[in-house]
Short mmCIF file of C-alpha atoms and ligand atoms in Angstrom, two decimals:
data_model
loop_
_atom_site.label_atom_id
_atom_site.label_comp_id
_atom_site.label_asym_id
_atom_site.label_seq_id
_atom_site.Cartn_x
_atom_site.Cartn_y
_atom_site.Cartn_z
CA MET A 1 -23.10 13.26 -133.44
CA LYS A 2 -25.59 15.11 -131.23
CA ILE A 3 -28.31 12.79 -130.03
CA THR A 4 -31.18 12.97 -127.59
CA ILE A 5 -32.57 9.99 -125.70
CA ILE A 6 -36.14 10.43 -124.49
CA GLY A 7 -36.78 8.14 -121.52
CA THR A 8 -33.85 7.31 -119.25
CA GLY A 9 -34.87 3.82 -118.11
CA TYR A 10 -33.16 0.46 -118.68
CA VAL A 11 -32.97 0.94 -122.44
CA GLY A 12 -32.57 4.73 -122.64
CA LEU A 13 -29.84 4.95 -120.02
CA VAL A 14 -27.77 2.14 -121.54
CA THR A 15 -28.27 3.49 -125.08
CA GLY A 16 -27.28 7.01 -124.01
CA ALA A 17 -24.22 5.90 -122.05
CA CYS A 18 -22.98 3.60 -124.82
CA PHE A 19 -23.40 6.20 -127.57
CA ALA A 20 -21.61 8.75 -125.36
CA GLU A 21 -18.76 6.27 -124.77
CA LEU A 22 -18.35 6.07 -128.56
CA GLY A 23 -17.79 9.83 -128.76
CA ASN A 24 -21.29 11.17 -129.36
CA ASN A 25 -22.73 14.11 -127.45
CA VAL A 26 -25.78 12.73 -125.67
CA PHE A 27 -28.68 14.44 -123.91
CA CYS A 28 -30.82 12.10 -121.81
CA LEU A 29 -34.30 13.36 -120.97
CA ASP A 30 -36.75 11.97 -118.46
CA VAL A 31 -40.00 13.27 -116.98
CA ASP A 32 -39.12 11.66 -113.65
CA SER A 33 -37.24 14.43 -111.84
CA ARG A 34 -36.17 12.11 -108.99
CA LYS A 35 -34.46 9.82 -111.47
CA ILE A 36 -32.69 12.76 -113.13
CA GLU A 37 -31.59 14.19 -109.76
CA MET A 38 -30.20 10.80 -108.81
CA LEU A 39 -28.29 10.49 -112.09
CA ASN A 40 -26.96 14.04 -111.76
CA SER A 41 -25.65 13.20 -108.29
CA GLY A 42 -23.71 10.28 -109.76
CA LYS A 43 -26.04 7.49 -108.62
CA LEU A 44 -27.82 4.93 -110.79
CA PRO A 45 -31.53 4.09 -110.49
CA ILE A 46 -30.92 0.58 -111.90
CA HIS A 47 -28.41 -2.20 -111.41
CA GLU A 48 -26.63 -3.08 -114.64
CA PRO A 49 -23.07 -4.48 -114.77
CA GLY A 50 -20.55 -1.99 -116.19
CA LEU A 51 -23.00 0.88 -116.45
CA GLN A 52 -21.79 2.93 -113.48
CA GLU A 53 -18.21 3.15 -114.83
CA LEU A 54 -19.47 4.08 -118.29
CA ILE A 55 -21.68 6.84 -116.94
CA ASP A 56 -19.02 8.22 -114.59
CA ARG A 57 -16.56 8.40 -117.47
CA THR A 58 -18.85 9.96 -120.06
CA ARG A 59 -20.38 12.47 -117.62
CA THR A 60 -16.91 13.63 -116.60
CA SER A 61 -15.93 14.03 -120.24
CA GLY A 62 -19.03 16.22 -120.74
CA ARG A 63 -20.49 13.97 -123.44
CA LEU A 64 -23.46 12.77 -121.35
CA GLN A 65 -26.01 14.97 -119.60
CA PHE A 66 -29.30 14.26 -117.83
CA SER A 67 -32.18 16.70 -117.72
CA THR A 68 -35.93 17.16 -117.46
CA GLN A 69 -35.85 20.15 -119.86
CA ILE A 70 -37.98 19.11 -122.83
CA GLU A 71 -37.32 22.12 -125.05
CA ALA A 72 -33.56 21.83 -124.57
CA SER A 73 -33.70 18.10 -125.30
CA VAL A 74 -35.46 18.70 -128.63
CA ALA A 75 -33.00 21.44 -129.54
CA HIS A 76 -30.00 19.22 -128.73
CA GLY A 77 -30.25 16.10 -130.86
CA ASP A 78 -30.33 15.89 -134.63
CA VAL A 79 -31.34 12.32 -133.86
CA GLN A 80 -34.10 11.91 -131.25
CA PHE A 81 -34.43 8.42 -129.77
CA ILE A 82 -37.78 7.57 -128.17
CA ALA A 83 -36.99 4.98 -125.45
CA VAL A 84 -39.96 5.42 -123.11
CA GLY A 85 -41.98 2.56 -121.62
CA THR A 86 -44.74 0.75 -123.54
CA PRO A 87 -46.56 -1.04 -120.71
CA PRO A 88 -49.58 -3.23 -121.37
CA ASN A 89 -53.12 -1.88 -121.36
CA LYS A 90 -55.77 -3.98 -119.61
CA ASP A 91 -56.64 -5.69 -122.92
CA GLY A 92 -52.98 -6.64 -123.53
CA SER A 93 -52.34 -4.01 -126.21
CA ALA A 94 -49.29 -1.75 -125.85
CA ASP A 95 -50.00 1.55 -124.13
CA LEU A 96 -48.54 4.11 -126.52
CA ARG A 97 -49.34 7.19 -124.50
CA TYR A 98 -45.70 7.81 -123.49
CA VAL A 99 -44.40 7.27 -127.02
CA LEU A 100 -46.96 9.66 -128.48
CA ALA A 101 -46.32 12.23 -125.72
CA ALA A 102 -42.62 12.14 -126.64
CA ALA A 103 -43.52 12.58 -130.33
CA ARG A 104 -45.79 15.50 -129.49
CA ASN A 105 -42.99 17.24 -127.61
CA ILE A 106 -40.65 16.85 -130.58
CA GLY A 107 -43.27 18.38 -132.89
CA ARG A 108 -43.94 21.17 -130.43
CA TYR A 109 -40.33 22.36 -130.11
CA MET A 110 -38.35 21.27 -133.19
CA ARG A 111 -36.73 24.03 -135.25
CA GLY A 112 -35.11 22.04 -138.03
CA PHE A 113 -34.93 18.54 -139.56
CA LYS A 114 -35.04 15.70 -137.03
CA VAL A 115 -34.46 11.99 -137.35
CA ILE A 116 -36.94 10.45 -134.90
CA VAL A 117 -36.07 6.91 -133.83
CA ASP A 118 -38.55 4.53 -132.22
CA LYS A 119 -36.36 2.44 -129.92
CA SER A 120 -39.20 1.46 -127.62
CA THR A 121 -40.89 -1.82 -128.50
CA VAL A 122 -43.96 -0.69 -130.39
CA PRO A 123 -46.67 -2.43 -132.44
CA VAL A 124 -46.56 -2.42 -136.22
CA GLY A 125 -47.86 0.90 -137.49
CA THR A 126 -46.58 3.00 -134.57
CA ALA A 127 -43.98 4.87 -136.64
CA GLU A 128 -46.86 6.16 -138.76
CA ARG A 129 -48.69 7.31 -135.63
CA VAL A 130 -45.55 8.99 -134.33
CA GLY A 131 -45.15 10.75 -137.69
CA ALA A 132 -48.78 11.85 -137.69
CA THR A 133 -48.45 13.21 -134.14
CA VAL A 134 -45.34 15.25 -135.01
CA ALA A 135 -47.02 16.53 -138.18
CA GLU A 136 -50.09 17.55 -136.19
CA GLU A 137 -47.99 19.65 -133.82
CA LEU A 138 -46.10 21.24 -136.69
CA ALA A 139 -49.38 22.10 -138.44
CA ARG A 140 -50.63 23.65 -135.22
CA ARG A 141 -47.47 25.79 -135.14
CA LYS A 142 -47.86 26.47 -138.91
CA MET A 143 -44.32 25.15 -139.42
CA SER A 144 -43.08 22.76 -142.08
CA TYR A 145 -39.77 21.39 -140.77
CA GLY A 146 -38.87 18.01 -142.24
CA PHE A 147 -38.49 14.82 -140.22
CA SER A 148 -38.28 11.10 -140.71
CA VAL A 149 -39.39 8.36 -138.33
CA VAL A 150 -37.11 5.34 -138.16
CA SER A 151 -37.68 2.06 -136.33
CA ASN A 152 -34.62 0.78 -134.44
CA PRO A 153 -35.84 -1.83 -131.94
CA GLU A 154 -33.54 -2.77 -129.08
CA PHE A 155 -32.49 -6.35 -128.39
CA LEU A 156 -30.36 -5.91 -125.27
CA LYS A 157 -30.84 -8.25 -122.32
CA GLU A 158 -31.10 -6.82 -118.83
CA GLY A 159 -28.20 -8.03 -116.73
CA ALA A 160 -25.88 -7.91 -119.76
CA ALA A 161 -27.22 -4.72 -121.33
CA VAL A 162 -23.96 -2.82 -121.79
CA GLU A 163 -22.21 -5.84 -123.27
CA ASP A 164 -25.19 -6.55 -125.57
CA PHE A 165 -25.44 -2.95 -126.71
CA MET A 166 -21.70 -2.67 -127.41
CA ARG A 167 -21.49 -6.06 -129.17
CA PRO A 168 -24.89 -6.54 -130.79
CA ASP A 169 -25.80 -9.69 -132.74
CA ARG A 170 -27.64 -7.43 -135.14
CA ILE A 171 -28.85 -3.87 -135.49
CA VAL A 172 -32.23 -3.53 -137.15
CA ILE A 173 -33.10 -0.28 -138.87
CA GLY A 174 -36.42 0.26 -140.58
CA SER A 175 -36.96 3.32 -142.73
CA ASP A 176 -39.31 4.38 -145.50
CA ASN A 177 -39.74 7.16 -148.08
CA LYS A 178 -37.42 9.89 -149.34
CA ALA A 179 -36.69 11.54 -146.01
CA GLY A 180 -36.02 8.00 -144.78
CA LYS A 181 -32.99 7.78 -147.07
CA TYR A 182 -31.30 10.68 -145.28
CA ALA A 183 -32.34 9.25 -141.91
CA ARG A 184 -30.86 5.89 -142.86
CA GLU A 185 -27.54 7.58 -143.64
CA GLN A 186 -27.56 9.27 -140.25
CA MET A 187 -28.24 5.93 -138.58
CA ARG A 188 -25.50 4.27 -140.61
CA ARG A 189 -23.06 6.93 -139.36
CA LEU A 190 -24.18 6.54 -135.77
CA TYR A 191 -23.88 2.75 -135.77
CA LYS A 192 -20.67 2.60 -137.85
CA PRO A 193 -18.41 1.74 -134.87
CA PHE A 194 -20.46 -1.42 -134.25
CA ASN A 195 -19.85 -2.71 -137.76
CA ARG A 196 -16.05 -2.69 -137.87
CA SER A 197 -15.45 -6.45 -137.99
CA HIS A 198 -18.47 -7.20 -140.14
CA GLU A 199 -21.75 -5.59 -141.11
CA ARG A 200 -24.29 -6.20 -138.38
CA THR A 201 -26.92 -3.73 -139.53
CA MET A 202 -29.99 -4.97 -141.32
CA TYR A 203 -31.97 -2.37 -143.23
CA MET A 204 -35.61 -3.00 -143.91
CA ASP A 205 -38.96 -1.24 -144.12
CA VAL A 206 -40.37 0.26 -140.93
CA ARG A 207 -43.19 -2.25 -140.44
CA SER A 208 -40.86 -5.23 -140.77
CA ALA A 209 -38.47 -3.69 -138.23
CA GLU A 210 -41.30 -3.14 -135.76
CA PHE A 211 -42.53 -6.70 -136.29
CA THR A 212 -39.03 -8.21 -135.97
CA LYS A 213 -38.78 -7.19 -132.31
CA TYR A 214 -42.09 -8.83 -131.38
CA ALA A 215 -41.36 -11.95 -133.39
CA ALA A 216 -37.97 -12.30 -131.65
CA ASN A 217 -39.42 -12.05 -128.15
CA ALA A 218 -42.33 -14.34 -129.05
CA MET A 219 -39.86 -16.97 -130.31
CA LEU A 220 -37.76 -16.76 -127.14
CA ALA A 221 -40.82 -17.01 -124.90
CA THR A 222 -41.95 -20.01 -126.95
CA ARG A 223 -38.65 -21.83 -126.34
CA ILE A 224 -38.99 -21.28 -122.61
CA SER A 225 -42.58 -22.47 -122.40
CA PHE A 226 -41.78 -25.45 -124.62
CA MET A 227 -38.97 -26.54 -122.32
CA ASN A 228 -41.13 -25.99 -119.25
CA GLU A 229 -43.85 -28.18 -120.67
CA MET A 230 -41.28 -30.87 -121.53
CA ALA A 231 -39.86 -30.58 -117.99
CA ASN A 232 -43.24 -31.15 -116.41
CA LEU A 233 -43.71 -34.26 -118.50
CA ALA A 234 -40.16 -35.37 -117.64
CA ASP A 235 -41.19 -35.19 -113.97
CA GLN A 236 -44.06 -37.55 -114.68
CA VAL A 237 -42.23 -40.07 -116.87
CA GLY A 238 -39.07 -40.18 -114.77
CA ALA A 239 -36.71 -38.48 -117.24
CA ASP A 240 -34.19 -35.74 -116.34
CA ILE A 241 -34.83 -32.53 -118.32
CA GLU A 242 -31.16 -31.51 -117.97
CA SER A 243 -30.05 -34.62 -119.86
CA VAL A 244 -32.83 -34.03 -122.39
CA ARG A 245 -31.72 -30.39 -122.79
CA ARG A 246 -28.16 -31.44 -123.60
CA GLY A 247 -29.45 -34.16 -125.89
CA ILE A 248 -31.53 -31.82 -128.00
CA GLY A 249 -29.35 -28.68 -127.73
CA SER A 250 -26.49 -30.47 -129.47
CA ASP A 251 -28.54 -30.40 -132.68
CA PRO A 252 -27.43 -27.16 -134.40
CA ARG A 253 -30.97 -26.67 -135.68
CA ILE A 254 -32.03 -26.41 -132.05
CA GLY A 255 -28.95 -25.03 -130.23
CA TYR A 256 -28.23 -24.80 -126.50
CA SER A 257 -29.23 -21.18 -125.89
CA PHE A 258 -32.43 -20.36 -124.13
CA LEU A 259 -33.35 -23.95 -123.51
CA TYR A 260 -33.54 -24.02 -119.74
CA ALA A 261 -36.59 -25.21 -117.86
CA GLY A 262 -37.47 -23.10 -114.84
CA ALA A 263 -40.08 -21.37 -112.76
CA GLY A 264 -41.44 -19.34 -115.69
CA TYR A 265 -40.36 -16.22 -117.54
CA GLY A 266 -40.99 -12.72 -116.25
CA GLY A 267 -39.50 -9.28 -116.76
CA SER A 268 -40.66 -6.18 -118.51
CA CYS A 269 -40.61 -7.61 -122.04
CA PHE A 270 -41.71 -11.19 -122.73
CA PRO A 271 -45.05 -11.11 -120.90
CA LYS A 272 -46.17 -7.79 -122.33
CA ASP A 273 -44.74 -8.33 -125.81
CA VAL A 274 -46.39 -11.74 -126.19
CA GLN A 275 -49.69 -10.18 -125.17
CA ALA A 276 -49.28 -7.17 -127.45
CA LEU A 277 -48.52 -9.39 -130.44
CA MET A 278 -51.61 -11.50 -129.73
CA HIS A 279 -53.60 -8.28 -129.53
CA THR A 280 -52.25 -7.08 -132.89
CA ALA A 281 -53.18 -10.42 -134.46
CA ASP A 282 -56.64 -10.11 -132.97
CA GLU A 283 -57.07 -6.71 -134.62
CA TYR A 284 -56.44 -8.41 -137.94
CA GLY A 285 -58.85 -11.26 -137.18
CA GLN A 286 -56.11 -13.79 -136.53
CA THR A 287 -55.51 -15.92 -133.45
CA LEU A 288 -51.93 -16.74 -132.51
CA LYS A 289 -52.62 -20.17 -131.07
CA ILE A 290 -49.00 -20.98 -130.28
CA LEU A 291 -48.59 -17.77 -128.28
CA GLU A 292 -51.84 -18.39 -126.41
CA ALA A 293 -50.35 -21.70 -125.28
CA VAL A 294 -46.98 -20.10 -124.50
CA GLU A 295 -48.68 -17.62 -122.21
CA SER A 296 -50.90 -20.10 -120.44
CA VAL A 297 -48.00 -22.55 -119.89
CA ASN A 298 -45.99 -19.70 -118.39
CA GLU A 299 -48.77 -18.61 -116.06
CA ALA A 300 -49.09 -22.17 -114.76
CA GLN A 301 -45.31 -22.53 -114.49
CA LYS A 302 -45.03 -19.55 -112.15
CA SER A 303 -47.18 -21.52 -109.66
CA LEU A 304 -45.46 -24.88 -110.17
CA LEU A 305 -43.10 -24.58 -107.23
CA VAL A 306 -46.03 -23.71 -104.98
CA SER A 307 -47.67 -26.98 -106.10
CA LYS A 308 -44.45 -28.87 -105.33
CA ILE A 309 -44.10 -27.20 -101.95
CA THR A 310 -47.69 -27.92 -100.92
CA ALA A 311 -47.46 -31.47 -102.24
CA ARG A 312 -44.53 -31.98 -99.87
CA LEU A 313 -45.53 -29.79 -96.91
CA GLY A 314 -49.33 -29.76 -97.15
CA GLN A 315 -51.88 -27.26 -98.42
CA TYR A 316 -51.76 -25.05 -95.35
CA LEU A 317 -48.40 -23.61 -94.51
CA THR A 318 -49.24 -21.87 -91.24
CA GLY A 319 -46.30 -22.27 -88.89
CA ARG A 320 -43.89 -23.03 -91.74
CA THR A 321 -41.00 -20.73 -92.59
CA LEU A 322 -39.68 -20.68 -96.12
CA ALA A 323 -36.39 -19.12 -97.16
CA VAL A 324 -36.46 -17.61 -100.65
CA TRP A 325 -33.20 -16.96 -102.50
CA GLY A 326 -33.52 -14.68 -105.54
CA LEU A 327 -36.23 -12.10 -106.19
CA SER A 328 -35.36 -10.27 -109.42
CA PHE A 329 -36.81 -11.80 -112.60
CA LYS A 330 -33.30 -12.78 -113.70
CA PRO A 331 -29.75 -12.42 -112.35
CA ASN A 332 -27.64 -9.23 -112.60
CA THR A 333 -30.61 -6.90 -112.50
CA ASN A 334 -32.78 -5.36 -109.81
CA ASP A 335 -35.81 -5.41 -112.13
CA MET A 336 -38.84 -6.91 -110.37
CA ARG A 337 -41.35 -6.40 -113.20
CA GLU A 338 -43.42 -9.61 -113.59
CA ALA A 339 -40.83 -11.55 -111.55
CA PRO A 340 -42.05 -15.12 -110.85
CA SER A 341 -40.81 -14.70 -107.24
CA ARG A 342 -43.73 -12.32 -106.68
CA THR A 343 -46.31 -14.94 -107.66
CA LEU A 344 -44.60 -17.54 -105.46
CA ILE A 345 -44.18 -15.35 -102.38
CA VAL A 346 -47.74 -14.05 -102.48
CA ALA A 347 -49.11 -17.61 -102.85
CA LEU A 348 -46.98 -18.91 -99.94
CA LEU A 349 -48.03 -16.04 -97.67
CA ARG A 350 -51.71 -16.55 -98.56
CA ARG A 351 -51.35 -20.15 -97.45
CA GLY A 352 -50.15 -18.97 -94.07
CA ALA A 353 -46.38 -19.37 -94.48
CA THR A 354 -43.74 -17.06 -93.08
CA VAL A 355 -41.27 -16.01 -95.78
CA ARG A 356 -37.68 -14.79 -95.36
CA ALA A 357 -36.44 -13.39 -98.64
CA TYR A 358 -32.99 -12.50 -99.91
CA ASP A 359 -31.63 -11.09 -103.17
CA PRO A 360 -28.12 -9.74 -103.83
CA VAL A 361 -29.34 -6.47 -105.44
CA ALA A 362 -33.13 -6.31 -105.77
CA MET A 363 -34.07 -6.06 -102.08
CA GLN A 364 -35.26 -2.46 -102.09
CA ARG A 365 -37.39 -2.83 -105.18
CA ALA A 366 -38.66 -6.23 -104.10
CA GLN A 367 -39.77 -4.80 -100.78
CA ARG A 368 -41.61 -1.98 -102.53
CA VAL A 369 -43.41 -4.11 -105.13
CA LEU A 370 -44.31 -6.95 -102.76
CA MET A 371 -45.76 -4.54 -100.23
CA LEU A 372 -47.89 -3.15 -103.07
CA ASP A 373 -48.85 -6.65 -104.27
CA LEU A 374 -50.06 -7.33 -100.70
CA CYS A 375 -51.44 -3.88 -99.95
CA ASP A 376 -54.84 -5.26 -98.87
CA GLU A 377 -53.36 -8.09 -96.82
CA PRO A 378 -51.55 -6.66 -93.78
CA GLN A 379 -51.40 -10.07 -92.08
CA ALA A 380 -49.55 -11.56 -95.02
CA GLN A 381 -47.27 -8.51 -95.17
CA ALA A 382 -46.35 -9.04 -91.53
CA ARG A 383 -45.13 -12.57 -92.26
CA LEU A 384 -42.74 -11.40 -95.00
CA SER A 385 -39.27 -10.23 -94.08
CA PHE A 386 -36.19 -9.32 -96.07
CA VAL A 387 -32.83 -10.41 -94.66
CA SER A 388 -29.40 -9.09 -95.50
CA THR A 389 -27.53 -12.34 -96.26
CA GLN A 390 -28.40 -15.58 -97.99
CA ALA A 391 -27.26 -17.48 -94.88
CA GLU A 392 -29.60 -15.51 -92.63
CA ALA A 393 -32.58 -16.54 -94.75
CA LEU A 394 -31.89 -20.20 -93.99
CA TYR A 395 -31.69 -20.34 -90.18
CA GLY A 396 -34.44 -22.55 -88.86
CA ALA A 397 -36.42 -22.50 -92.12
CA ASP A 398 -38.52 -25.51 -93.15
CA ALA A 399 -37.23 -25.32 -96.71
CA LEU A 400 -35.22 -23.23 -99.15
CA VAL A 401 -36.82 -22.05 -102.41
CA ILE A 402 -34.61 -20.73 -105.23
CA MET A 403 -36.17 -18.33 -107.71
CA THR A 404 -33.27 -16.56 -109.50
CA GLU A 405 -30.03 -18.09 -110.78
CA TRP A 406 -27.63 -15.58 -109.21
CA LYS A 407 -23.99 -16.78 -109.33
CA THR A 408 -23.73 -16.51 -105.56
CA PHE A 409 -26.33 -19.29 -105.15
CA LYS A 410 -24.58 -21.73 -107.48
CA SER A 411 -22.05 -23.39 -105.14
CA PRO A 412 -23.20 -23.06 -101.55
CA ASP A 413 -21.53 -25.05 -98.76
CA LEU A 414 -24.06 -27.87 -98.70
CA ASP A 415 -23.06 -29.01 -95.20
CA VAL A 416 -23.78 -25.54 -93.84
CA LEU A 417 -26.97 -25.30 -95.87
CA LYS A 418 -28.16 -28.60 -94.45
CA ARG A 419 -27.30 -27.64 -90.88
CA SER A 420 -28.95 -24.23 -91.16
CA LEU A 421 -32.32 -25.48 -92.33
CA LYS A 422 -34.69 -27.06 -89.81
CA VAL A 423 -35.43 -29.70 -92.45
CA PRO A 424 -32.91 -30.31 -95.28
CA LEU A 425 -35.39 -29.56 -98.04
CA VAL A 426 -34.73 -27.50 -101.20
CA PHE A 427 -37.11 -26.47 -103.99
CA ASP A 428 -35.09 -25.15 -106.91
CA GLY A 429 -36.91 -23.14 -109.59
CA ARG A 430 -33.71 -22.71 -111.64
CA ASN A 431 -32.13 -26.19 -111.64
CA LEU A 432 -28.88 -25.01 -110.06
CA TYR A 433 -27.78 -28.27 -108.44
CA GLU A 434 -27.33 -31.92 -109.30
CA PRO A 435 -29.95 -34.18 -107.70
CA ASP A 436 -27.28 -36.86 -107.02
CA THR A 437 -25.02 -34.41 -105.18
CA MET A 438 -27.91 -33.18 -103.07
CA ALA A 439 -28.83 -36.77 -102.23
CA GLU A 440 -25.22 -37.48 -101.17
CA PHE A 441 -25.45 -34.61 -98.70
CA GLY A 442 -28.76 -35.90 -97.43
CA ILE A 443 -30.73 -32.98 -98.80
CA GLU A 444 -34.19 -33.62 -100.19
CA TYR A 445 -34.19 -31.78 -103.49
CA TYR A 446 -36.96 -30.91 -105.95
CA ALA A 447 -36.22 -28.95 -109.10
CA ILE A 448 -37.96 -28.51 -112.47
CA GLY A 449 -38.16 -31.62 -114.62
CA ARG A 450 -35.69 -33.55 -112.45
CA GLY A 451 -38.02 -35.77 -110.49
CA ALA A 452 -41.54 -35.32 -109.16
CA VAL A 453 -42.42 -34.73 -105.54
CA PRO A 454 -43.80 -38.00 -104.17
CA ALA A 455 -47.57 -37.98 -103.82
CA TYR A 456 -47.61 -34.98 -106.11
CA SER A 457 -50.95 -33.22 -105.92
CA VAL A 458 -52.37 -30.11 -107.54
CA PRO A 459 -53.21 -27.45 -104.94
CA SER A 460 -56.68 -26.04 -104.63
CA GLU A 461 -57.23 -22.40 -105.61
CA VAL A 462 -56.01 -19.79 -103.18
P1 LIG B 1 -38.39 1.97 -118.19
O1 LIG B 1 -39.72 1.97 -117.59
O2 LIG B 1 -37.21 1.47 -117.41
O3 LIG B 1 -38.01 3.45 -118.66
C1 LIG B 1 -38.87 4.31 -119.35
C2 LIG B 1 -38.55 5.74 -118.92
O4 LIG B 1 -39.26 6.66 -119.76
C3 LIG B 1 -38.97 6.07 -117.49
O5 LIG B 1 -37.86 6.55 -116.76
C4 LIG B 1 -40.05 7.17 -117.65
O6 LIG B 1 -40.04 8.11 -116.60
C5 LIG B 1 -39.62 7.78 -118.97
N1 LIG B 1 -40.66 8.53 -119.69
C6 LIG B 1 -41.98 8.23 -119.85
N2 LIG B 1 -42.58 9.16 -120.61
C7 LIG B 1 -41.65 10.07 -120.95
C8 LIG B 1 -41.65 11.25 -121.75
N3 LIG B 1 -42.74 11.66 -122.38
N4 LIG B 1 -40.50 11.95 -121.87
C9 LIG B 1 -39.37 11.54 -121.25
N5 LIG B 1 -39.30 10.41 -120.50
C10 LIG B 1 -40.42 9.67 -120.36
O7 LIG B 1 -38.53 1.17 -119.56
P2 LIG B 1 -37.43 0.25 -120.29
O8 LIG B 1 -37.34 -1.07 -119.63
O9 LIG B 1 -36.20 1.06 -120.50
O10 LIG B 1 -38.17 0.02 -121.68
C11 LIG B 1 -38.32 1.06 -122.63
C12 LIG B 1 -38.79 0.45 -123.93
O11 LIG B 1 -37.78 -0.43 -124.46
C13 LIG B 1 -40.04 -0.42 -123.81
O12 LIG B 1 -40.81 -0.27 -124.97
C14 LIG B 1 -39.49 -1.82 -123.72
O13 LIG B 1 -40.41 -2.78 -124.17
C15 LIG B 1 -38.30 -1.74 -124.64
N6 LIG B 1 -37.23 -2.70 -124.35
C16 LIG B 1 -36.90 -2.96 -123.06
C17 LIG B 1 -35.87 -3.85 -122.80
C18 LIG B 1 -35.49 -4.18 -121.39
O14 LIG B 1 -34.78 -5.16 -121.19
N7 LIG B 1 -35.91 -3.42 -120.40
C19 LIG B 1 -35.18 -4.47 -123.86
C20 LIG B 1 -35.53 -4.15 -125.16
C21 LIG B 1 -36.57 -3.26 -125.40
#
């Protein structure tokens, strides 16, 4: 099939490459000419396992092209996927300006029936707004081409996006009205290869499909904040959250997935989607009390390691050097959006610390976003450096802080780690190690929900 993907970011690029791999002829559009130039020179703007090979292969076969040409992109695809960003507005609502701009372009240039697919995460009712925007443009042109707007939210996880897209747990397709019937058939054809072993597609009305995506992310964020709150209590009562996790995860009604305590969730989805859903509820006069708590627990959790560090090393960290391993919001991605490492590093620098940071793939982006986070604080900027190996971060540091569970951090040589640090002290925001093992090696170790820092104290505001 001929399809167009509007927005060549994490979701659009993976969607386009995967559909091309399955034999479709895919046109990827983006307004960012630097990104398109990069892609056309064979380079990737994002780190995603397996994506480079997929793109090399499908570009060579001629089934995948990248362009900034809007008119050509509308002409190309019978199915037009909108996969642009939906960042938060100041009030927490989803900013739909990119989605509606994409819709406007479709209406402006279409010359025949189009299936328009909302793949971006958008609030309930957006498909109607997309439809109205296309209709407005057609009316302006005095044209009456048919179209149908379908909701097809994306559930891929960054870091495993290709695998998730190719082997989805479910495919949700929301469609309405008569034109929607034809659109649904087109979508069924497009997704047929994913349903070979069993039917994974769920068909529903548009509003339910839009809502499903938000409800899924809200549920996942809730599990994380719940476990973080339990972990903080475990610290106080002397329980080990890892034992508790195994103890409750074995219940099939609970399950083991997504039950890890840590330094808080980040990324481009959970924080903004939780906020957008609360905003939608607010518009209908409802308060989502659980999500309010989920968000506030997460905000506090992002600062928890700072509290543990200052409880151990003192409120003022001038003269202290801290090594930070892991900057991206999760492993296998270079995405720094809402990464908890940013909150931690800024707080440490503001307390006077020197920070040496390392990440296997997110260094460039981390450097860019942290310099922006600290744009009014040149003195803090000067105390932040990025080193090229995880070992280099350690030399002479007063402590190691772990913020992302990259595989490469999971089994370090603990003798070397101990010798490299000035003081054998580790703060682990991802519970990578066993407290007993660390104790055997003579390393003082503080993680999440695995034992409180002695004389634990809450830091004053920075
Ligand atoms: P992104 O910021 O990585 O990419 C969006 C791209 O759209 C950018 O390259 C931007 O230049 C481009 N763009 C903006 N306006 C455009 C226009 N009018 N025409 C063409 N291109 C345009 O965003 P993302 O992470 O890929 O997310 C896209 C959507 O998918 C969001 O709604 C997000 O919530 C949702 N989503 C993201 C993930 C994820 O893990 N990143 C997972 C599921 C769903």
